[in-house]
Short mmCIF file of C-alpha atoms in Angstrom, two decimals:
data_model
loop_
_atom_site.label_atom_id
_atom_site.label_comp_id
_atom_site.label_asym_id
_atom_site.label_seq_id
_atom_site.Cartn_x
_atom_site.Cartn_y
_atom_site.Cartn_z
CA MET A 1 33.49 246.23 104.68
CA GLU A 2 30.20 246.79 106.48
CA ALA A 3 31.72 246.51 109.90
CA MET A 4 30.05 249.59 111.26
CA ARG A 5 26.53 249.33 112.66
CA LEU A 6 24.70 252.51 111.81
CA ILE A 7 21.25 251.62 113.13
CA ASP A 8 20.87 249.94 116.52
CA GLU A 9 18.28 247.37 117.66
CA ASN A 10 15.88 250.17 118.72
CA GLY A 11 15.94 251.61 115.22
CA LEU A 12 17.97 254.62 116.29
CA ARG A 13 20.90 255.99 114.37
CA VAL A 14 24.45 256.82 115.47
CA ASP A 15 23.45 260.28 116.60
CA GLY A 16 20.23 259.04 118.21
CA ARG A 17 17.84 260.15 115.49
CA LYS A 18 14.98 258.09 114.10
CA VAL A 19 15.18 257.00 110.49
CA ASP A 20 12.84 259.77 109.34
CA GLU A 21 14.22 262.53 111.52
CA LEU A 22 16.10 265.61 110.37
CA ARG A 23 19.09 267.05 112.13
CA PRO A 24 18.35 270.31 113.98
CA ILE A 25 18.27 273.18 111.50
CA ARG A 26 18.65 276.89 112.20
CA ILE A 27 18.28 279.46 109.47
CA GLU A 28 18.99 283.15 109.74
CA ALA A 29 18.52 285.73 106.99
CA GLY A 30 20.48 288.92 106.44
CA VAL A 31 23.64 288.16 108.36
CA LEU A 32 26.09 290.01 106.13
CA LYS A 33 26.12 293.77 106.06
CA ARG A 34 27.67 294.47 102.71
CA ALA A 35 26.02 291.77 100.62
CA ASP A 36 22.70 292.49 98.90
CA GLY A 37 21.27 289.41 100.53
CA SER A 38 22.64 286.74 102.82
CA ALA A 39 21.74 283.77 104.96
CA TYR A 40 23.37 281.53 107.52
CA VAL A 41 22.36 277.92 107.99
CA GLU A 42 23.33 275.58 110.78
CA TRP A 43 22.28 272.08 109.85
CA GLY A 44 23.43 269.58 112.44
CA LYS A 45 27.19 270.07 112.42
CA ASN A 46 27.14 271.82 109.05
CA LYS A 47 27.69 275.55 109.05
CA VAL A 48 27.02 277.38 105.84
CA ILE A 49 26.95 281.03 104.88
CA ALA A 50 25.50 282.29 101.60
CA ALA A 51 25.79 285.74 100.05
CA VAL A 52 24.01 287.17 97.04
CA TYR A 53 25.17 290.13 94.99
CA GLY A 54 23.06 291.56 92.24
CA PRO A 55 21.42 291.66 89.84
CA ARG A 56 24.48 293.67 88.88
CA GLU A 57 26.30 294.55 85.71
CA CYS A 58 27.72 291.39 84.22
CA HIS A 59 31.45 291.15 83.76
CA PRO A 60 33.07 289.99 81.53
CA ARG A 61 30.85 291.65 78.98
CA HIS A 62 30.81 288.71 76.55
CA LEU A 63 28.89 286.66 79.09
CA GLN A 64 26.00 289.13 79.10
CA ASP A 65 22.73 287.81 77.76
CA PRO A 66 20.39 290.44 76.32
CA SER A 67 17.38 288.27 77.12
CA LYS A 68 18.03 287.31 80.72
CA ALA A 69 20.24 287.49 83.77
CA LEU A 70 23.06 285.07 84.30
CA VAL A 71 23.04 283.11 87.54
CA GLN A 72 26.55 282.45 88.74
CA CYS A 73 27.35 280.42 91.79
CA ARG A 74 30.44 279.56 93.72
CA TYR A 75 30.30 276.77 96.26
CA ASN A 76 33.44 276.74 98.32
CA MET A 77 34.60 274.61 101.20
CA ILE A 78 36.90 276.48 103.51
CA ALA A 79 40.19 274.71 104.26
CA PHE A 80 39.22 274.11 107.89
CA SER A 81 35.70 272.90 107.16
CA VAL A 82 36.68 269.23 107.23
CA MET A 83 38.70 267.11 109.65
CA GLU A 84 41.68 266.76 107.34
CA ARG A 85 42.67 270.19 106.01
CA LYS A 86 41.26 270.65 102.54
CA ARG A 87 43.49 272.21 99.93
CA PRO A 88 41.96 275.63 99.37
CA GLY A 89 40.42 276.65 96.08
CA PRO A 90 38.03 275.10 93.64
CA ASP A 91 38.38 271.40 92.92
CA ARG A 92 36.43 269.07 90.67
CA ARG A 93 33.78 268.45 93.30
CA SER A 94 33.07 272.08 94.14
CA VAL A 95 32.97 273.07 90.47
CA GLU A 96 30.31 270.44 89.92
CA ILE A 97 28.29 271.49 92.96
CA SER A 98 28.51 275.14 91.95
CA LYS A 99 27.11 274.25 88.56
CA ILE A 100 24.17 272.20 89.78
CA ILE A 101 23.23 274.80 92.41
CA ALA A 102 23.38 277.59 89.83
CA GLU A 103 21.15 275.57 87.52
CA ALA A 104 18.67 274.80 90.27
CA LEU A 105 18.44 278.47 91.23
CA GLU A 106 18.25 279.67 87.65
CA TYR A 107 15.03 277.74 87.27
CA VAL A 108 13.25 279.56 90.09
CA ILE A 109 14.59 283.07 89.51
CA PHE A 110 12.76 285.32 87.05
CA THR A 111 15.95 285.92 85.11
CA GLU A 112 14.15 287.60 82.21
CA TYR A 113 13.41 290.62 84.41
CA PHE A 114 17.05 291.62 84.45
CA PRO A 115 18.60 291.33 81.00
CA ARG A 116 22.37 291.80 80.66
CA THR A 117 23.06 291.35 84.35
CA SER A 118 24.44 288.65 86.55
CA ILE A 119 23.21 287.42 89.89
CA ASP A 120 26.12 286.09 91.88
CA VAL A 121 25.68 283.59 94.67
CA TYR A 122 28.53 282.71 96.97
CA ILE A 123 28.24 279.73 99.27
CA GLU A 124 30.92 279.18 101.87
CA ILE A 125 31.01 275.97 103.85
CA LEU A 126 32.46 276.88 107.22
CA GLN A 127 32.03 273.45 108.70
CA ALA A 128 31.08 270.29 106.82
CA ASN A 129 29.36 267.18 108.07
CA ALA A 130 27.60 265.66 105.04
CA GLY A 131 24.75 267.27 103.16
CA THR A 132 26.51 270.57 102.51
CA ARG A 133 25.18 270.94 98.99
CA CYS A 134 21.65 270.75 100.33
CA ALA A 135 22.41 273.14 103.17
CA GLY A 136 24.16 275.43 100.69
CA LEU A 137 21.21 275.48 98.31
CA THR A 138 18.77 276.03 101.16
CA ALA A 139 20.85 278.97 102.37
CA ALA A 140 21.30 280.37 98.86
CA SER A 141 17.58 280.55 98.18
CA VAL A 142 16.96 282.40 101.45
CA ALA A 143 19.79 284.80 100.60
CA LEU A 144 18.24 285.42 97.17
CA ALA A 145 14.87 286.23 98.67
CA ASP A 146 16.61 288.49 101.18
CA ALA A 147 18.29 290.31 98.29
CA GLY A 148 14.86 291.04 96.84
CA VAL A 149 15.41 288.91 93.76
CA PRO A 150 12.05 287.95 92.24
CA MET A 151 11.56 284.21 92.11
CA LYS A 152 8.90 281.54 91.88
CA ASP A 153 9.53 279.97 95.23
CA LEU A 154 12.12 279.20 97.84
CA VAL A 155 14.15 276.06 97.36
CA PRO A 156 14.41 273.59 100.21
CA ALA A 157 16.87 270.74 99.77
CA VAL A 158 17.59 267.58 101.71
CA ALA A 159 19.50 264.34 101.29
CA VAL A 160 17.94 260.93 101.73
CA GLY A 161 19.83 257.66 101.63
CA LYS A 162 20.15 254.02 102.47
CA VAL A 163 21.97 252.82 105.53
CA ASP A 164 22.06 249.27 106.96
CA ASN A 165 19.45 248.30 104.33
CA GLN A 166 17.06 250.96 105.55
CA VAL A 167 15.94 254.15 103.92
CA VAL A 168 16.90 257.09 106.13
CA LEU A 169 16.51 260.85 106.01
CA ASP A 170 19.28 263.44 106.12
CA LEU A 171 22.50 261.43 106.30
CA SER A 172 25.20 262.41 108.74
CA LYS A 173 28.89 262.06 107.96
CA GLU A 174 29.26 258.51 109.28
CA GLU A 175 26.17 257.39 107.41
CA ASP A 176 27.33 259.05 104.25
CA ASN A 177 30.75 257.44 104.45
CA HIS A 178 29.65 253.95 105.41
CA GLY A 179 26.12 253.83 104.03
CA GLN A 180 24.87 252.22 100.85
CA ALA A 181 23.32 255.16 99.02
CA ASP A 182 23.03 258.91 99.19
CA LEU A 183 20.40 260.90 97.31
CA PRO A 184 20.43 264.69 97.61
CA MET A 185 17.32 266.38 96.26
CA ALA A 186 15.78 269.86 95.98
CA ILE A 187 12.23 270.71 95.06
CA ILE A 188 9.85 273.59 94.41
CA PRO A 189 7.40 273.00 97.28
CA ARG A 190 4.49 274.72 95.58
CA THR A 191 4.48 272.51 92.48
CA GLY A 192 6.54 269.56 93.61
CA GLU A 193 8.94 269.99 90.70
CA VAL A 194 12.40 268.54 91.20
CA LEU A 195 15.27 271.00 90.85
CA LEU A 196 18.16 268.84 91.89
CA MET A 197 18.59 265.13 92.23
CA GLN A 198 21.75 263.11 92.36
CA MET A 199 22.38 259.60 93.56
CA ASP A 200 25.46 257.85 94.77
CA GLY A 201 25.16 254.13 95.51
CA HIS A 202 22.44 251.59 94.93
CA MET A 203 18.75 251.43 95.80
CA THR A 204 15.89 249.33 94.55
CA VAL A 205 12.93 251.04 92.91
CA GLU A 206 10.80 250.59 96.05
CA GLU A 207 13.54 252.04 98.22
CA PHE A 208 13.97 254.91 95.83
CA ASN A 209 10.27 255.76 95.90
CA LYS A 210 10.23 255.56 99.66
CA ALA A 211 13.27 257.82 99.84
CA ILE A 212 11.65 260.40 97.57
CA ASP A 213 8.51 260.47 99.71
CA LEU A 214 10.63 260.98 102.79
CA GLY A 215 12.52 263.75 101.05
CA TYR A 216 9.38 265.60 100.01
CA LYS A 217 8.03 265.61 103.54
CA ALA A 218 11.31 266.87 104.94
CA CYS A 219 11.49 269.60 102.31
CA GLU A 220 8.14 270.93 103.48
CA LYS A 221 9.56 271.31 106.98
CA ILE A 222 12.69 273.02 105.73
CA TYR A 223 10.55 275.30 103.55
CA GLN A 224 8.70 276.43 106.65
CA LEU A 225 11.98 277.20 108.41
CA GLN A 226 13.13 279.25 105.42
CA LYS A 227 9.93 281.30 105.41
CA ASP A 228 10.14 281.86 109.16
CA ALA A 229 13.72 283.07 108.84
CA LEU A 230 12.74 285.66 106.24
CA ARG A 231 9.68 286.82 108.14
CA ARG A 232 11.65 287.13 111.36
CA ARG A 233 14.12 289.46 109.68
CA TYR A 234 11.43 292.02 108.97
CA ALA A 235 9.06 291.31 111.86
CA VAL A 236 9.87 294.59 113.62
CA GLU A 237 8.27 296.59 110.87
CA GLU A 238 4.94 294.91 111.05
CA ILE A 239 2.75 297.70 112.40
CA GLU A 240 1.24 300.35 110.22
CA THR A 241 -2.08 302.09 110.27
CA PHE A 242 -4.43 302.08 107.37
CA GLU A 243 -3.90 305.79 106.70
CA GLU A 244 -0.19 305.31 106.54
CA ALA A 245 -0.62 302.40 104.19
CA GLN A 246 -2.53 304.72 101.92
CA HIS A 247 0.30 307.22 102.22
CA THR A 248 2.84 304.76 101.02
CA GLN A 249 0.55 303.71 98.24
CA SER A 250 -0.18 307.15 96.89
CA ALA A 251 3.38 308.29 97.27
CA MET A 252 4.58 305.29 95.33
CA GLU A 253 2.44 306.21 92.41
CA GLU A 254 3.99 309.62 92.01
CA MET B 1 -19.24 280.56 98.03
CA LYS B 2 -16.95 282.50 95.75
CA GLU B 3 -19.11 285.59 96.05
CA GLY B 4 -19.08 285.42 99.81
CA GLU B 5 -15.34 285.20 99.80
CA ARG B 6 -15.13 288.28 97.68
CA ASP B 7 -17.31 290.29 100.00
CA PHE B 8 -15.16 289.24 102.88
CA ASN B 9 -12.09 290.52 101.10
CA ARG B 10 -13.83 293.77 100.30
CA GLU B 11 -14.60 294.31 103.90
CA LYS B 12 -11.06 293.69 104.93
CA GLU B 13 -9.98 296.26 102.39
CA ASN B 14 -12.14 298.98 103.85
CA VAL B 15 -11.61 298.29 107.52
CA ALA B 16 -8.30 299.51 108.90
CA LYS B 17 -5.82 296.71 109.06
CA PRO B 18 -3.23 297.34 111.72
CA VAL B 19 -0.87 294.55 110.72
CA ARG B 20 0.55 294.32 107.25
CA GLU B 21 1.39 290.92 105.97
CA ILE B 22 4.98 290.09 105.06
CA VAL B 23 5.11 287.68 102.15
CA VAL B 24 7.98 285.63 100.81
CA PRO B 25 8.44 284.29 97.25
CA GLY B 26 5.95 281.52 96.59
CA ASP B 27 3.28 282.69 99.02
CA LEU B 28 -0.28 282.51 97.75
CA LEU B 29 -1.76 285.99 97.49
CA ASP B 30 -5.11 285.41 95.85
CA SER B 31 -6.89 282.71 93.94
CA GLY B 32 -9.31 284.29 91.55
CA LYS B 33 -10.94 287.64 91.91
CA LEU B 34 -8.04 290.07 92.08
CA LYS B 35 -5.58 291.06 89.37
CA PRO B 36 -1.85 290.49 89.61
CA GLY B 37 0.21 293.63 90.22
CA ASP B 38 3.86 294.37 90.93
CA GLY B 39 5.99 291.73 92.60
CA THR B 40 3.59 288.92 91.77
CA TYR B 41 3.25 286.13 89.23
CA VAL B 42 0.41 283.95 88.05
CA SER B 43 0.46 280.18 87.92
CA ASN B 44 -2.59 278.01 87.28
CA GLY B 45 -4.85 281.02 87.65
CA LYS B 46 -3.60 281.82 91.13
CA ILE B 47 -1.51 284.78 92.16
CA TYR B 48 1.72 284.22 94.07
CA ALA B 49 4.33 286.56 95.48
CA SER B 50 7.58 286.70 93.56
CA GLN B 51 9.40 288.94 95.98
CA LEU B 52 9.97 289.40 99.66
CA GLY B 53 7.79 292.31 100.67
CA ILE B 54 4.51 293.58 102.00
CA LYS B 55 1.22 292.50 100.55
CA SER B 56 -1.07 295.34 99.57
CA ILE B 57 -4.42 295.32 97.83
CA LYS B 58 -5.48 298.35 95.88
CA SER B 59 -8.31 298.76 93.38
CA ASN B 60 -8.53 295.06 92.59
CA PHE B 61 -4.80 294.63 92.20
CA VAL B 62 -2.61 292.63 94.56
CA ASN B 63 0.85 294.12 94.82
CA VAL B 64 3.94 293.23 96.77
CA ILE B 65 5.82 296.30 97.95
CA PRO B 66 9.40 295.04 97.95
CA LEU B 67 11.60 295.37 101.03
CA GLY B 68 14.78 295.31 98.99
CA GLY B 69 16.11 294.64 95.55
CA PRO B 70 17.91 296.74 93.00
CA TYR B 71 16.63 300.00 91.52
CA ILE B 72 15.31 299.42 88.02
CA PRO B 73 15.01 302.68 86.12
CA SER B 74 11.78 303.63 84.44
CA PRO B 75 11.18 306.61 82.15
CA GLY B 76 10.41 309.85 83.96
CA ASP B 77 12.21 309.01 87.20
CA THR B 78 14.30 311.76 88.72
CA VAL B 79 17.60 310.28 89.76
CA ILE B 80 20.86 311.38 91.31
CA GLY B 81 23.78 310.05 89.31
CA LYS B 82 27.53 309.99 89.55
CA ILE B 83 29.70 310.47 86.50
CA VAL B 84 31.91 307.39 86.19
CA ASP B 85 33.35 307.76 82.71
CA ILE B 86 33.63 310.34 79.94
CA GLY B 87 33.76 309.94 76.20
CA PRO B 88 34.11 312.53 73.43
CA SER B 89 30.36 312.92 73.05
CA ASN B 90 28.86 311.38 76.14
CA TRP B 91 29.22 310.70 79.83
CA LEU B 92 28.54 307.47 81.63
CA VAL B 93 26.41 307.88 84.72
CA ASP B 94 26.06 305.49 87.61
CA ILE B 95 22.46 305.69 88.77
CA ASN B 96 22.66 303.05 91.48
CA SER B 97 21.12 300.35 89.31
CA PRO B 98 22.51 297.28 87.54
CA TYR B 99 22.55 299.31 84.35
CA PRO B 100 24.91 302.17 83.49
CA ALA B 101 23.20 305.18 81.94
CA PRO B 102 24.85 307.13 79.15
CA LEU B 103 24.24 310.87 79.06
CA HIS B 104 24.70 312.27 75.56
CA VAL B 105 25.93 315.82 74.91
CA THR B 106 22.65 316.61 73.18
CA GLU B 107 20.85 315.89 76.44
CA VAL B 108 22.68 318.53 78.39
CA PRO B 109 21.74 322.20 78.91
CA TRP B 110 25.13 323.41 77.65
CA LYS B 111 26.54 323.61 74.18
CA VAL B 112 29.38 321.14 74.26
CA GLU B 113 32.06 320.91 71.56
CA PHE B 114 33.08 317.43 70.44
CA GLY B 115 35.75 316.14 72.80
CA ASP B 116 35.19 318.97 75.25
CA THR B 117 32.99 316.98 77.60
CA ALA B 118 35.36 317.09 80.57
CA ARG B 119 34.99 320.88 80.79
CA TYR B 120 31.38 320.56 81.82
CA LEU B 121 31.19 317.34 83.81
CA ASN B 122 34.05 315.27 85.10
CA VAL B 123 34.42 311.87 86.68
CA GLY B 124 33.18 312.05 90.26
CA ASP B 125 30.67 314.85 89.66
CA THR B 126 27.10 314.33 90.73
CA ILE B 127 24.10 315.35 88.71
CA LEU B 128 20.38 315.54 89.05
CA ALA B 129 19.00 313.86 85.96
CA LYS B 130 15.86 312.35 84.57
CA VAL B 131 15.48 308.94 82.98
CA LEU B 132 14.60 309.60 79.35
CA LEU B 133 13.94 306.11 78.08
CA VAL B 134 14.51 302.48 78.89
CA ASP B 135 14.25 299.89 76.15
CA GLU B 136 13.33 296.21 76.42
CA THR B 137 16.89 295.09 77.02
CA LYS B 138 17.09 297.73 79.77
CA ARG B 139 19.32 300.11 77.89
CA VAL B 140 18.93 303.40 79.69
CA GLN B 141 19.26 307.00 78.56
CA VAL B 142 19.22 309.96 80.89
CA THR B 143 18.72 313.62 80.24
CA MET B 144 19.47 316.92 81.95
CA LYS B 145 17.47 319.03 79.53
CA GLU B 146 14.64 319.92 81.78
CA GLN B 147 13.89 322.54 84.36
CA GLY B 148 15.65 321.96 87.65
CA LEU B 149 18.03 319.32 86.37
CA ARG B 150 21.63 320.27 86.92
CA LYS B 151 25.02 319.51 88.26
CA LEU B 152 25.02 319.23 92.05
CA GLN B 153 27.83 321.21 93.61
CA GLY B 154 28.93 320.72 97.18
CA GLY B 155 26.67 318.99 99.64
CA GLN B 156 26.56 315.39 100.66
CA ILE B 157 24.99 312.24 99.29
CA ILE B 158 23.50 309.39 101.25
CA ASP B 159 22.07 306.13 99.99
CA ILE B 160 18.86 304.53 101.16
CA SER B 161 16.81 301.65 99.83
CA HIS B 162 14.91 302.86 96.76
CA SER B 163 11.72 301.21 97.98
CA LYS B 164 11.68 303.63 100.94
CA VAL B 165 11.85 306.75 98.79
CA PRO B 166 8.08 307.32 98.71
CA ARG B 167 8.07 307.26 102.50
CA VAL B 168 10.87 309.80 102.73
CA ILE B 169 8.97 312.10 100.39
CA GLY B 170 5.69 311.52 102.21
CA LYS B 171 2.21 312.27 101.02
CA GLY B 172 2.42 315.18 98.63
CA GLY B 173 5.98 315.84 99.79
CA SER B 174 4.93 316.45 103.40
CA MET B 175 7.72 314.49 105.05
CA ILE B 176 10.58 315.95 103.05
CA GLN B 177 9.11 319.43 103.38
CA MET B 178 9.11 319.01 107.13
CA ILE B 179 12.75 317.95 107.22
CA LYS B 180 13.69 320.83 104.95
CA SER B 181 11.96 323.44 107.07
CA TYR B 182 13.31 322.15 110.39
CA THR B 183 16.89 321.78 109.25
CA ASN B 184 17.17 324.57 106.69
CA CYS B 185 18.84 322.12 104.33
CA ARG B 186 18.55 321.93 100.61
CA ILE B 187 17.57 318.36 99.81
CA PHE B 188 17.01 316.44 96.61
CA VAL B 189 15.63 312.91 96.70
CA GLY B 190 16.32 310.71 93.70
CA GLN B 191 13.97 307.89 92.80
CA ASN B 192 17.03 305.64 92.82
CA GLY B 193 17.49 305.93 96.58
CA ARG B 194 20.17 308.62 96.55
CA ILE B 195 19.60 311.74 98.58
CA TRP B 196 21.61 314.93 98.21
CA LEU B 197 21.75 317.38 101.10
CA ASP B 198 23.41 320.72 101.58
CA GLY B 199 23.40 323.14 104.50
CA ASP B 200 25.02 323.55 107.92
CA ILE B 201 27.01 320.54 109.04
CA GLU B 202 24.92 320.00 112.19
CA ASN B 203 21.73 320.41 110.29
CA ILE B 204 22.84 317.91 107.69
CA VAL B 205 23.56 315.46 110.47
CA TYR B 206 20.04 315.93 111.87
CA ALA B 207 18.50 315.56 108.45
CA ILE B 208 20.44 312.38 107.77
CA ARG B 209 19.41 310.93 111.12
CA ALA B 210 15.80 311.77 110.40
CA ILE B 211 16.01 310.10 106.99
CA LYS B 212 17.63 307.02 108.48
CA MET B 213 14.80 306.94 110.99
CA ILE B 214 12.31 306.93 108.16
CA GLU B 215 14.20 304.22 106.32
CA GLU B 216 14.30 301.94 109.34
CA GLY B 217 10.77 302.58 110.42
CA ALA B 218 9.14 302.81 107.01
CA GLN B 219 6.42 300.39 108.04
CA THR B 220 5.82 301.62 111.55
CA LEU B 221 3.07 303.54 113.22
CA ARG B 222 2.97 307.34 113.50
CA LEU B 223 6.26 307.80 111.72
CA THR B 224 5.61 311.40 110.71
CA GLU B 225 4.92 312.41 114.30
CA ARG B 226 7.99 310.68 115.60
CA VAL B 227 10.24 312.27 113.00
CA LYS B 228 8.71 315.63 113.82
CA GLU B 229 9.34 315.12 117.52
CA TYR B 230 12.91 314.17 116.81
CA LEU B 231 13.53 317.18 114.61
CA GLU B 232 11.89 319.51 117.08
CA SER B 233 13.99 318.29 119.99
CA MET B 234 17.19 318.38 117.97
CA THR B 235 16.75 321.82 116.51
CA ARG B 236 15.64 323.32 119.83
CA SER B 237 18.36 321.88 122.07
CA GLY B 238 20.79 321.95 119.20
CA LEU B 239 23.55 324.26 118.33
CA ASN B 240 21.53 326.36 115.96
CA GLY B 241 19.38 329.03 117.48
CA LYS B 242 18.70 330.33 114.02
CA GLN B 243 15.58 328.25 113.73
CA GLN B 244 13.81 329.95 116.61
#
């Protein structure tokens, strides 16, 4: 069973990372022209694009909630995103992931500001290499902020796991397939609240606690990348004189 | 300690700040002295940004001027709407927001017979209207029963981000007045980010370019001067000698 060695004698992993090292992550905001907000995330070999539409009129009408907005999400893996062609369309796995991502986002969005509307989030996995739900959620929250949706905080997500009896951060495909446990998690960095947590496999309580600590630290780093991506998008507009600021202010009050 | 901090903030307020701070949701804006304004929320007595935008402090309020987001109607706004549906006693108007706005026959300057709505306004027509009221579930009503509100015939419509509208209008309408006088266009700016223009084709093109310039450079330095320069060069070298 456990024929594969995932951590070598130097403590390095198959792709040369240390046990507490993330894969390289690149986040870009506002990549789609016609969406209200969008983001692209390259996370190791994962490539994810997220688009946000809304708040917009909710259809079908019977789903409208007069007290708040509905957060709808579609997580989709494109047929060519995995080595063996995936049958296109929603399957049991993507329906589940869509649901948990929608629920995680619903908790940070101020849905009560937009009664009777829906906020639609589309996540497309262009290339998958383990940890796509985390990459998808990370991208989705940047896309939401880009769309100008009011929310409590951005949502960084990361997977931790257990491989060769060691707790490791951000599993790659090999580690996910042959490892002992996988634990994707998402948090609100400001408060430390947990928005998403799933576990596949077995860990002892000590290992679990260690994994969570590792995850929290990594989320902070991802959070910083998310903020940078958003700031970079609007960096060009940064200069304005004080008089002009007053202009904008007084004009806005008219 | 707290007092000192406050004074420091005061000073920053009064001294010209060349760089405006871009904030993202979750950023700490203030922890104590100031009051929460638009685009912010309070948690544990501290004020955080809830939207992507520009931080601005004004008379003890911290606000976030959003860089995007949908237009949410509020009573009194002048908007440019498109008729999308007609009923026997009302029209449905798209005002570029998540909420459709019904326009009732009683809110129109004409005397309309029941079922005769299509004679006055039809699907695809554009109107200048005013938001009459918005209730707590964001049900909107618009009206045309006020001076200057009417059906817009001819002309062209362009869309910009609604958060840039104040900039397009300028202080006391200075910016829009400038564009109007240079291009000889008739222009209406709706609070919902729709702009209606009518005039010579070339002039419309110049006006649209100028507006796009404002939209892109809404946060930049000396915008008014640059737009003026642009308009001057275009109308002088341009195909219309009428201006001079």
